[in-house]
PDB file of C-alpha atoms in Angstrom:
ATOM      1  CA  UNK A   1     168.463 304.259 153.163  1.00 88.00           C
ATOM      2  CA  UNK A   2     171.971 302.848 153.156  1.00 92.00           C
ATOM      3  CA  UNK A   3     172.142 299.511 151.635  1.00 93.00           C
ATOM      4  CA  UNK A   4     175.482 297.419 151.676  1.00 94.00           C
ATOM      5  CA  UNK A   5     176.028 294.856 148.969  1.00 92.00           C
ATOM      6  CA  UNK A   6     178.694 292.079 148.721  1.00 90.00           C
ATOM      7  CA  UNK A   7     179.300 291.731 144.706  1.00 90.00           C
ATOM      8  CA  UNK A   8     181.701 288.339 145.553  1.00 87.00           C
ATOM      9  CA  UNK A   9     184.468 287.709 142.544  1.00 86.00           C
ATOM     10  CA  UNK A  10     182.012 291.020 140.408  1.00 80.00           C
ATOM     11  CA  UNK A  11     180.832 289.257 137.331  1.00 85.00           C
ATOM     12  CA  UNK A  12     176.733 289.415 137.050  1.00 89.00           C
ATOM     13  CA  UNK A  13     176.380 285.775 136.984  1.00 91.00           C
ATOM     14  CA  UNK A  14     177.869 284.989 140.134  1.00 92.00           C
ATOM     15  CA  UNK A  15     175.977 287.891 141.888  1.00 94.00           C
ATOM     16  CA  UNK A  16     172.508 287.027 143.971  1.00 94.00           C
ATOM     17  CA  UNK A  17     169.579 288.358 141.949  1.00 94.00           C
ATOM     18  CA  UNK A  18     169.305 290.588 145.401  1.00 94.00           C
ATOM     19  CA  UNK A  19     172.465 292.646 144.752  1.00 94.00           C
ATOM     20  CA  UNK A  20     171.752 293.211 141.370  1.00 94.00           C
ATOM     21  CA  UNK A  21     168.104 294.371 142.006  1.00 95.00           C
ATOM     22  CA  UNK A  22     169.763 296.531 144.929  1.00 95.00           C
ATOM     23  CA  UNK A  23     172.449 298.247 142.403  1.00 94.00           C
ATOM     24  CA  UNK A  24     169.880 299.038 139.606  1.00 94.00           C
ATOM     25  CA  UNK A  25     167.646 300.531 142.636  1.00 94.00           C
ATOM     26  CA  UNK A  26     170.652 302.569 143.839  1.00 95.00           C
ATOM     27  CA  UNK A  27     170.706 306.334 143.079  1.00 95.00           C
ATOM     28  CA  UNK A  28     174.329 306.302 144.040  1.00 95.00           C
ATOM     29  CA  UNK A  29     177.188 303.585 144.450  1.00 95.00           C
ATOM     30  CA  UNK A  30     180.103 304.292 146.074  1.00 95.00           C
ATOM     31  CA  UNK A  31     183.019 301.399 146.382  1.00 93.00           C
ATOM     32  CA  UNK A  32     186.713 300.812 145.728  1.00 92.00           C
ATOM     33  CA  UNK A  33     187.721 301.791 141.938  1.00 91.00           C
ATOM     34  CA  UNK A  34     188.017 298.152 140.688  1.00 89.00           C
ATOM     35  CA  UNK A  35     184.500 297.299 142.063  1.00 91.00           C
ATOM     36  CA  UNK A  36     182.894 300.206 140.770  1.00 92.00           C
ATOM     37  CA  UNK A  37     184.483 299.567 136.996  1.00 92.00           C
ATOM     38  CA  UNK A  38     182.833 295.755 137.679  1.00 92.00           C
ATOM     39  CA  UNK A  39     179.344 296.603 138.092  1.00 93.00           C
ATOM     40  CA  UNK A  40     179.143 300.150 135.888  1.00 93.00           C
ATOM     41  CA  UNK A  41     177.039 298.087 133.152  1.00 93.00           C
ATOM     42  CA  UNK A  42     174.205 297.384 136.117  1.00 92.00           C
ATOM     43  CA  UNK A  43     174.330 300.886 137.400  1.00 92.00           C
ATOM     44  CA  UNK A  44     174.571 302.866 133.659  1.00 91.00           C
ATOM     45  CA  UNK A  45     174.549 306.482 134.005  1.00 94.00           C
ATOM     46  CA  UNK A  46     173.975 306.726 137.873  1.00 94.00           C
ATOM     47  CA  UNK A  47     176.485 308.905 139.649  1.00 96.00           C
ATOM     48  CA  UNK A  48     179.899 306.654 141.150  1.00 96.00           C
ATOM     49  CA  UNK A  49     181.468 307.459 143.602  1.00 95.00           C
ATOM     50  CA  UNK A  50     185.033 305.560 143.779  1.00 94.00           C
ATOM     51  CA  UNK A  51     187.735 305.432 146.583  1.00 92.00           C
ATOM     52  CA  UNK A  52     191.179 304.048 146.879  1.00 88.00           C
ATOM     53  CA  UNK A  53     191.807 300.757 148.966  1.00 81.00           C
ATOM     54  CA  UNK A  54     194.059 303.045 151.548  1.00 71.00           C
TER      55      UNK A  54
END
C-alpha cells in the first residue's frame, strides 16, 4: 500500500496524530531531503529514501 502524507510546516506538534501513526507504520519513506531530515526522529532506523526538489 502506498500511503501519501502531508507533514504541513514538519515539526511533530503541528502534524495530525494520522500522519504520525502513518510514518511510524511506514516500512519506507521517501520525500524531498529537507522533509525527510524533519521527520527522521518518527521514522528511526527505517530505510529513507530522499530526492532533490528538481
Amino acid at each position: 500500500m502506498l500511503t501519501v502524507i502531508g507533514i504541513g510546516p514538519g515539526r511533530e506538534a503541528m502534524m495530525t496524530q494520522e500522519a504520525i501513526a502513518a510514518l511510524k507504520a511506514a516500512d519506507i519513506v521517501v520525500g524531498y531531503k529537507t522533509y525527510t531530515h524533519l521527520v527522521k526522529p518518527l521514522v528511526g532506523d527505517k530505510e529513507i529514501i530522499k530526492t532533490g526538489m528538481c
